[in-house]
Amino acid sequence: MKAARLLKLTGQVTRVIGLTVEVQGINASIGEVCEIAVPGEPEAIRAEVVGFRDGSTLLMPLGELRGIHQGCSVTPGGGSFKIKVGEQLLGRVLNGLGEPLDGLGPVGGHAMDYPVDGRPPNPLQRKRITEVFATGVRAVDALLTCGRGQRLGIFSGSGVGKSTLLGMIARYSSADVNVISLTGERGREVLDFIETDLGPEGLRRSVVVAATSEQPALVRLKGAFVASAIAEYFRDRGKNVLL
Ligand SMILES: Nc1ncnc2c1ncn2[C@@H]1O[C@H](COP(=O)(O)OP(=O)(O)O)[C@@H](O)[C@H]1O
Ligand SMILES: [Mg+2]
C-alpha cells in the first residue's frame, strides 16, 4: 500500500524556454518520465524531469516540442525511462528512444521493460581482461590485438574508414551479438552503413540504435544509454556482446 500511487496528479505547463518546459502541480523526481498531452495530437509527448526551480518542475522533451502551449496537462509516469528488450531485437533498427525505425512493427514476442539507467558495476567486481577478442580483421588482430571486455576508441577525420572498419568487425568478430549505436550521424549515412558496411549477415546478429544529428539533444543522449541497456540485457543472458 505504501508504494501504491493511487491518485494520479496532473499539472500544467506554465512556461517553455528553449528546450526546458516548466510545469506546476506535479510531484515527480529527477529522471521520471512524464507525459504532456497536446490537444489534437494522438500521442502525448514524453518528457524527463531534469530539475526544479521556484516550485516548478523542469522537464526536457524526449521528442519534438511542437504543439505544446501554456496549460497543457502533464501526468507523471511514475518511473524512469524504460525500453522493450528481448531476443527478437536482433536484426532490428531502433531510434534513440528504443522504438523501431525499420517499419517491421513493434518489438513483440516476450519483450520486457528494461530500465535504461543501469548502475555501473563495482570496480572490484569487474572481470579482468584475460582473453583475446578476435575482431576478424587480420591486420587489427595481428598488430593491435584486442581483449574481451576492452574499450577501444577509433578516431579519424571523415572518409578515412571508421564506418567500414566497424562494419567489418560487426560481420566477422567473435562476438555473439553486436549493438551498434549511430549517434549524431547524418541521416543519409544510416542506410549506407546498414546496407553497405553491415550487410544482411551483419545485421542478422546486430541491433542498431540510430539517433541522427537532427534529433533533439536528449534523444541523442538517450540513444547511447539505450544501446548500453540493450547490450547489458544480452550480457545478462550470457552472450558476448560487442557494443
Ligand atoms: N581499408 C580500406 N582500404 C581502401 N578503402 C577503404 C578502406 N576502408 C574504407 N575505405 C573507403 O573509404 C571511404 C570512406 O569510408 P568510411 O568508412 O565511410 O569513412 P568514415 O566512416 O571514417 O567517414 C569508403 O568509400 C570506403 O570504401
Ligand atoms: Mg562514417
mmCIF file of C-alpha atoms and ligand atoms in Angstrom:
data_model
loop_
_atom_site.group_PDB
_atom_site.id
_atom_site.type_symbol
_atom_site.label_atom_id
_atom_site.label_comp_id
_atom_site.label_asym_id
_atom_site.label_seq_id
_atom_site.Cartn_x
_atom_site.Cartn_y
_atom_site.Cartn_z
ATOM 1 C CA MET A 1 0.000 0.000 0.000
ATOM 2 C CA LYS A 2 2.910 2.282 0.840
ATOM 3 C CA ALA A 3 4.299 2.001 -2.685
ATOM 4 C CA ALA A 4 0.977 2.374 -4.469
ATOM 5 C CA ARG A 5 0.318 5.601 -6.291
ATOM 6 C CA LEU A 6 -3.450 5.609 -6.315
ATOM 7 C CA LEU A 7 -4.080 9.193 -7.287
ATOM 8 C CA LYS A 8 -2.542 10.494 -10.475
ATOM 9 C CA LEU A 9 -1.865 14.178 -10.038
ATOM 10 C CA THR A 10 -1.788 16.179 -13.219
ATOM 11 C CA GLY A 11 -0.055 19.511 -13.586
ATOM 12 C CA GLN A 12 0.060 22.273 -16.165
ATOM 13 C CA VAL A 13 2.702 23.684 -18.442
ATOM 14 C CA THR A 14 3.391 27.255 -17.286
ATOM 15 C CA ARG A 15 6.423 28.219 -19.326
ATOM 16 C CA VAL A 16 8.717 26.924 -22.078
ATOM 17 C CA ILE A 17 12.180 28.407 -22.532
ATOM 18 C CA GLY A 18 14.333 26.786 -25.192
ATOM 19 C CA LEU A 19 14.069 23.061 -24.566
ATOM 20 C CA THR A 20 13.015 23.421 -20.933
ATOM 21 C CA VAL A 21 9.367 23.014 -20.023
ATOM 22 C CA GLU A 22 8.242 24.392 -16.655
ATOM 23 C CA VAL A 23 5.354 22.557 -15.044
ATOM 24 C CA GLN A 24 3.378 23.339 -11.903
ATOM 25 C CA GLY A 25 1.249 20.995 -9.874
ATOM 26 C CA ILE A 26 3.143 17.703 -10.192
ATOM 27 C CA ASN A 27 5.303 15.873 -7.722
ATOM 28 C CA ALA A 28 7.900 13.984 -9.741
ATOM 29 C CA SER A 29 11.512 13.063 -9.108
ATOM 30 C CA ILE A 30 14.615 13.578 -11.231
ATOM 31 C CA GLY A 31 14.714 11.147 -14.145
ATOM 32 C CA GLU A 32 10.982 10.427 -14.005
ATOM 33 C CA VAL A 33 9.257 10.392 -17.387
ATOM 34 C CA CYS A 34 6.068 12.486 -17.646
ATOM 35 C CA GLU A 35 3.518 12.738 -20.415
ATOM 36 C CA ILE A 36 2.489 16.106 -21.826
ATOM 37 C CA ALA A 37 -0.906 15.934 -23.522
ATOM 38 C CA VAL A 38 -1.161 18.091 -26.638
ATOM 39 C CA PRO A 39 -4.706 18.702 -27.886
ATOM 40 C CA GLY A 40 -5.230 17.318 -31.373
ATOM 41 C CA GLU A 41 -2.197 15.016 -31.191
ATOM 42 C CA PRO A 42 -2.895 11.285 -30.831
ATOM 43 C CA GLU A 43 0.176 10.637 -28.685
ATOM 44 C CA ALA A 44 1.350 12.524 -25.615
ATOM 45 C CA ILE A 45 4.867 13.976 -25.686
ATOM 46 C CA ARG A 46 7.163 12.252 -23.213
ATOM 47 C CA ALA A 47 9.485 14.453 -21.188
ATOM 48 C CA GLU A 48 12.006 13.737 -18.448
ATOM 49 C CA VAL A 49 12.339 15.623 -15.169
ATOM 50 C CA VAL A 50 15.712 17.378 -15.141
ATOM 51 C CA GLY A 51 15.343 19.896 -12.320
ATOM 52 C CA PHE A 52 13.253 22.168 -10.125
ATOM 53 C CA ARG A 53 13.020 25.948 -9.844
ATOM 54 C CA ASP A 54 10.852 28.153 -7.588
ATOM 55 C CA GLY A 55 8.298 25.407 -7.003
ATOM 56 C CA SER A 56 8.134 24.390 -10.670
ATOM 57 C CA THR A 57 9.334 21.139 -12.154
ATOM 58 C CA LEU A 58 11.623 21.435 -15.177
ATOM 59 C CA LEU A 59 11.195 18.880 -17.945
ATOM 60 C CA MET A 60 13.127 18.172 -21.131
ATOM 61 C CA PRO A 61 11.204 16.602 -24.005
ATOM 62 C CA LEU A 62 12.082 13.204 -25.483
ATOM 63 C CA GLY A 63 10.854 14.394 -28.858
ATOM 64 C CA GLU A 64 9.509 17.457 -30.617
ATOM 65 C CA LEU A 65 8.093 20.358 -28.605
ATOM 66 C CA ARG A 66 5.699 21.324 -31.392
ATOM 67 C CA GLY A 67 2.127 21.950 -30.249
ATOM 68 C CA ILE A 68 2.888 22.463 -26.548
ATOM 69 C CA HIS A 69 1.160 25.548 -25.106
ATOM 70 C CA GLN A 70 0.554 27.063 -21.697
ATOM 71 C CA GLY A 71 -1.893 24.985 -19.710
ATOM 72 C CA CYS A 72 -1.207 21.625 -21.424
ATOM 73 C CA SER A 73 -1.823 18.887 -18.873
ATOM 74 C CA VAL A 74 1.149 16.898 -17.607
ATOM 75 C CA THR A 75 0.976 13.481 -15.928
ATOM 76 C CA PRO A 76 3.945 11.927 -14.107
ATOM 77 C CA GLY A 77 4.646 8.417 -15.405
ATOM 78 C CA GLY A 78 5.815 7.103 -12.041
ATOM 79 C CA GLY A 79 9.104 5.675 -13.259
ATOM 80 C CA SER A 80 12.306 6.291 -15.144
ATOM 81 C CA PHE A 81 12.783 5.738 -18.872
ATOM 82 C CA LYS A 82 12.399 2.100 -19.950
ATOM 83 C CA ILE A 83 12.666 0.298 -23.275
ATOM 84 C CA LYS A 84 11.345 -3.008 -24.626
ATOM 85 C CA VAL A 85 14.051 -5.653 -24.916
ATOM 86 C CA GLY A 86 14.097 -9.286 -25.995
ATOM 87 C CA GLU A 87 15.945 -11.754 -28.231
ATOM 88 C CA GLN A 88 13.741 -10.564 -31.089
ATOM 89 C CA LEU A 89 15.648 -7.251 -31.123
ATOM 90 C CA LEU A 90 18.317 -8.957 -33.264
ATOM 91 C CA GLY A 91 18.262 -7.604 -36.805
ATOM 92 C CA ARG A 92 16.199 -4.564 -35.815
ATOM 93 C CA VAL A 93 16.914 -0.864 -36.248
ATOM 94 C CA LEU A 94 15.685 1.381 -33.413
ATOM 95 C CA ASN A 95 15.632 5.114 -32.823
ATOM 96 C CA GLY A 96 17.291 6.850 -29.869
ATOM 97 C CA LEU A 97 14.305 6.016 -27.659
ATOM 98 C CA GLY A 98 14.389 2.299 -28.478
ATOM 99 C CA GLU A 99 11.389 2.424 -30.818
ATOM 100 C CA PRO A 100 11.532 0.565 -34.152
ATOM 101 C CA LEU A 101 12.615 2.669 -37.144
ATOM 102 C CA ASP A 102 12.573 -0.117 -39.702
ATOM 103 C CA GLY A 103 8.809 -0.404 -40.217
ATOM 104 C CA LEU A 104 8.803 -4.061 -39.138
ATOM 105 C CA GLY A 105 6.264 -3.429 -36.383
ATOM 106 C CA PRO A 106 6.633 -3.279 -32.611
ATOM 107 C CA VAL A 107 9.178 -5.340 -30.687
ATOM 108 C CA GLY A 108 6.740 -8.150 -29.933
ATOM 109 C CA GLY A 109 7.143 -11.643 -28.542
ATOM 110 C CA HIS A 110 8.345 -11.857 -24.963
ATOM 111 C CA ALA A 111 9.692 -8.309 -24.880
ATOM 112 C CA MET A 112 10.110 -6.968 -21.362
ATOM 113 C CA ASP A 113 10.591 -3.489 -19.951
ATOM 114 C CA TYR A 114 14.218 -2.783 -19.133
ATOM 115 C CA PRO A 115 15.486 0.327 -17.326
ATOM 116 C CA VAL A 116 17.880 2.455 -19.328
ATOM 117 C CA ASP A 117 19.713 3.954 -16.331
ATOM 118 C CA GLY A 118 21.591 0.828 -15.211
ATOM 119 C CA ARG A 119 24.213 1.159 -12.477
ATOM 120 C CA PRO A 120 27.875 0.627 -13.332
ATOM 121 C CA PRO A 121 29.325 -2.423 -11.565
ATOM 122 C CA ASN A 122 31.625 -2.104 -8.565
ATOM 123 C CA PRO A 123 35.176 -1.877 -9.981
ATOM 124 C CA LEU A 124 36.283 -4.746 -7.749
ATOM 125 C CA GLN A 125 33.610 -6.984 -9.247
ATOM 126 C CA ARG A 126 34.526 -6.344 -12.841
ATOM 127 C CA LYS A 127 36.285 -9.238 -14.563
ATOM 128 C CA ARG A 128 39.851 -8.582 -15.658
ATOM 129 C CA ILE A 129 40.721 -8.689 -19.336
ATOM 130 C CA THR A 130 42.455 -12.006 -19.909
ATOM 131 C CA GLU A 131 41.058 -13.353 -23.182
ATOM 132 C CA VAL A 132 41.735 -12.240 -26.718
ATOM 133 C CA PHE A 133 38.858 -10.760 -28.662
ATOM 134 C CA ALA A 134 39.139 -11.714 -32.330
ATOM 135 C CA THR A 135 37.866 -8.800 -34.398
ATOM 136 C CA GLY A 136 38.062 -10.884 -37.584
ATOM 137 C CA VAL A 137 40.174 -8.180 -39.243
ATOM 138 C CA ARG A 138 43.620 -9.772 -39.600
ATOM 139 C CA ALA A 139 45.631 -6.553 -39.570
ATOM 140 C CA VAL A 140 43.987 -5.495 -36.288
ATOM 141 C CA ASP A 141 44.218 -8.947 -34.690
ATOM 142 C CA ALA A 142 47.902 -9.279 -35.574
ATOM 143 C CA LEU A 143 49.148 -5.792 -34.814
ATOM 144 C CA LEU A 144 46.621 -4.316 -32.352
ATOM 145 C CA THR A 145 45.263 -7.384 -30.578
ATOM 146 C CA CYS A 146 42.134 -6.570 -28.551
ATOM 147 C CA GLY A 147 40.893 -8.190 -25.344
ATOM 148 C CA ARG A 148 37.407 -9.299 -24.359
ATOM 149 C CA GLY A 149 35.966 -6.555 -22.152
ATOM 150 C CA GLN A 150 38.170 -3.854 -23.586
ATOM 151 C CA ARG A 151 37.004 -0.408 -24.605
ATOM 152 C CA LEU A 152 38.520 0.970 -27.765
ATOM 153 C CA GLY A 153 38.499 4.351 -29.470
ATOM 154 C CA ILE A 154 38.703 4.719 -33.230
ATOM 155 C CA PHE A 155 39.356 8.352 -34.114
ATOM 156 C CA SER A 156 39.850 9.808 -37.551
ATOM 157 C CA GLY A 157 38.694 12.508 -39.908
ATOM 158 C CA SER A 158 35.744 11.845 -42.167
ATOM 159 C CA GLY A 159 36.188 9.433 -45.060
ATOM 160 C CA VAL A 160 39.154 7.593 -43.540
ATOM 161 C CA GLY A 161 37.301 4.308 -42.948
ATOM 162 C CA LYS A 162 35.765 4.214 -39.437
ATOM 163 C CA SER A 163 32.349 3.028 -40.615
ATOM 164 C CA THR A 164 33.883 0.447 -42.951
ATOM 165 C CA LEU A 165 36.063 -0.959 -40.145
ATOM 166 C CA LEU A 166 33.104 -1.004 -37.734
ATOM 167 C CA GLY A 167 31.038 -2.909 -40.303
ATOM 168 C CA MET A 168 33.852 -5.447 -40.850
ATOM 169 C CA ILE A 169 34.236 -6.040 -37.107
ATOM 170 C CA ALA A 170 30.447 -6.407 -36.736
ATOM 171 C CA ARG A 171 30.373 -9.020 -39.505
ATOM 172 C CA TYR A 172 33.465 -11.054 -38.696
ATOM 173 C CA SER A 173 34.202 -10.719 -34.967
ATOM 174 C CA SER A 174 33.842 -13.494 -32.412
ATOM 175 C CA ALA A 175 31.018 -11.665 -30.558
ATOM 176 C CA ASP A 176 27.561 -13.292 -30.367
ATOM 177 C CA VAL A 177 25.641 -10.024 -30.600
ATOM 178 C CA ASN A 178 26.554 -6.549 -31.880
ATOM 179 C CA VAL A 179 24.820 -3.471 -30.523
ATOM 180 C CA ILE A 180 25.628 -0.573 -32.834
ATOM 181 C CA SER A 181 24.821 2.970 -31.746
ATOM 182 C CA LEU A 182 24.838 5.514 -34.569
ATOM 183 C CA THR A 183 24.651 8.739 -32.560
ATOM 184 C CA GLY A 184 24.875 12.092 -34.307
ATOM 185 C CA GLU A 185 25.434 10.553 -37.760
ATOM 186 C CA ARG A 186 23.930 12.270 -40.778
ATOM 187 C CA GLY A 187 20.555 10.847 -41.757
ATOM 188 C CA ARG A 188 21.773 9.592 -45.138
ATOM 189 C CA GLU A 189 24.708 7.709 -43.593
ATOM 190 C CA VAL A 190 22.495 5.340 -41.615
ATOM 191 C CA LEU A 191 21.119 3.353 -44.563
ATOM 192 C CA ASP A 192 24.555 3.446 -46.198
ATOM 193 C CA PHE A 193 26.060 1.860 -43.108
ATOM 194 C CA ILE A 194 23.333 -0.768 -42.714
ATOM 195 C CA GLU A 195 23.232 -1.819 -46.376
ATOM 196 C CA THR A 196 26.876 -1.446 -47.443
ATOM 197 C CA ASP A 197 29.088 -1.759 -44.359
ATOM 198 C CA LEU A 198 26.985 -4.064 -42.175
ATOM 199 C CA GLY A 199 25.181 -6.045 -44.884
ATOM 200 C CA PRO A 200 22.371 -8.539 -44.273
ATOM 201 C CA GLU A 201 24.537 -11.114 -42.469
ATOM 202 C CA GLY A 202 25.957 -8.432 -40.165
ATOM 203 C CA LEU A 203 22.500 -7.044 -39.401
ATOM 204 C CA ARG A 204 21.189 -10.517 -38.548
ATOM 205 C CA ARG A 205 23.362 -10.599 -35.413
ATOM 206 C CA SER A 206 23.137 -6.896 -34.638
ATOM 207 C CA VAL A 207 20.829 -4.355 -33.059
ATOM 208 C CA VAL A 208 21.233 -0.852 -34.498
ATOM 209 C CA VAL A 209 20.269 2.234 -32.468
ATOM 210 C CA ALA A 210 20.229 5.314 -34.708
ATOM 211 C CA ALA A 211 19.881 8.784 -33.159
ATOM 212 C CA THR A 212 20.841 11.011 -36.078
ATOM 213 C CA SER A 213 22.213 14.542 -35.832
ATOM 214 C CA GLU A 214 18.876 16.345 -36.310
ATOM 215 C CA GLN A 215 17.297 14.622 -33.283
ATOM 216 C CA PRO A 216 16.876 16.605 -30.028
ATOM 217 C CA ALA A 217 19.908 16.553 -27.744
ATOM 218 C CA LEU A 218 18.144 14.447 -25.108
ATOM 219 C CA VAL A 219 17.219 11.796 -27.707
ATOM 220 C CA ARG A 220 20.855 11.541 -28.850
ATOM 221 C CA LEU A 221 21.947 11.256 -25.223
ATOM 222 C CA LYS A 222 19.307 8.590 -24.572
ATOM 223 C CA GLY A 223 20.388 6.729 -27.726
ATOM 224 C CA ALA A 224 23.766 5.986 -26.157
ATOM 225 C CA PHE A 225 22.080 4.782 -22.937
ATOM 226 C CA VAL A 226 19.519 2.724 -24.891
ATOM 227 C CA ALA A 227 22.329 0.955 -26.778
ATOM 228 C CA SER A 228 24.173 0.281 -23.476
ATOM 229 C CA ALA A 229 20.968 -1.068 -21.906
ATOM 230 C CA ILE A 230 20.363 -3.442 -24.837
ATOM 231 C CA ALA A 231 23.982 -4.632 -24.581
ATOM 232 C CA GLU A 232 23.537 -5.170 -20.815
ATOM 233 C CA TYR A 233 20.373 -7.192 -21.464
ATOM 234 C CA PHE A 234 22.184 -9.583 -23.840
ATOM 235 C CA ARG A 235 25.192 -9.710 -21.492
ATOM 236 C CA ASP A 236 22.904 -10.714 -18.618
ATOM 237 C CA ARG A 237 21.723 -13.614 -20.783
ATOM 238 C CA GLY A 238 25.293 -14.892 -21.081
ATOM 239 C CA LYS A 239 26.046 -13.545 -24.548
ATOM 240 C CA ASN A 240 29.346 -11.986 -25.619
ATOM 241 C CA VAL A 241 28.278 -8.557 -26.753
ATOM 242 C CA LEU A 242 30.116 -6.033 -28.884
ATOM 243 C CA LEU A 243 28.822 -2.511 -28.208
HETATM 244 N N1 LIG B 1 40.828 -0.316 -45.753
HETATM 245 C C1 LIG B 1 40.377 0.406 -46.783
HETATM 246 N N2 LIG B 1 41.004 0.434 -47.957
HETATM 247 C C2 LIG B 1 40.554 1.168 -49.004
HETATM 248 N N3 LIG B 1 39.441 1.925 -48.964
HETATM 249 C C3 LIG B 1 38.757 1.969 -47.821
HETATM 250 C C4 LIG B 1 39.177 1.221 -46.657
HETATM 251 N N4 LIG B 1 38.301 1.457 -45.641
HETATM 252 C C5 LIG B 1 37.383 2.307 -46.155
HETATM 253 N N5 LIG B 1 37.645 2.611 -47.449
HETATM 254 C C6 LIG B 1 36.840 3.533 -48.291
HETATM 255 O O1 LIG B 1 36.891 4.848 -47.754
HETATM 256 C C7 LIG B 1 35.655 5.509 -47.921
HETATM 257 C C8 LIG B 1 35.177 6.149 -46.615
HETATM 258 O O2 LIG B 1 34.994 5.163 -45.600
HETATM 259 P P1 LIG B 1 34.018 5.341 -44.363
HETATM 260 O O3 LIG B 1 34.101 4.069 -43.590
HETATM 261 O O4 LIG B 1 32.675 5.750 -44.822
HETATM 262 O O5 LIG B 1 34.711 6.532 -43.570
HETATM 263 P P2 LIG B 1 34.286 7.255 -42.191
HETATM 264 O O6 LIG B 1 33.217 6.457 -41.541
HETATM 265 O O7 LIG B 1 35.563 7.308 -41.385
HETATM 266 O O8 LIG B 1 33.844 8.631 -42.581
HETATM 267 C C9 LIG B 1 34.672 4.484 -48.455
HETATM 268 O O9 LIG B 1 34.457 4.736 -49.812
HETATM 269 C C10 LIG B 1 35.372 3.152 -48.260
HETATM 270 O O10 LIG B 1 35.033 2.250 -49.283
HETATM 271 MG MG MG B 2 31.276 7.055 -41.061
#
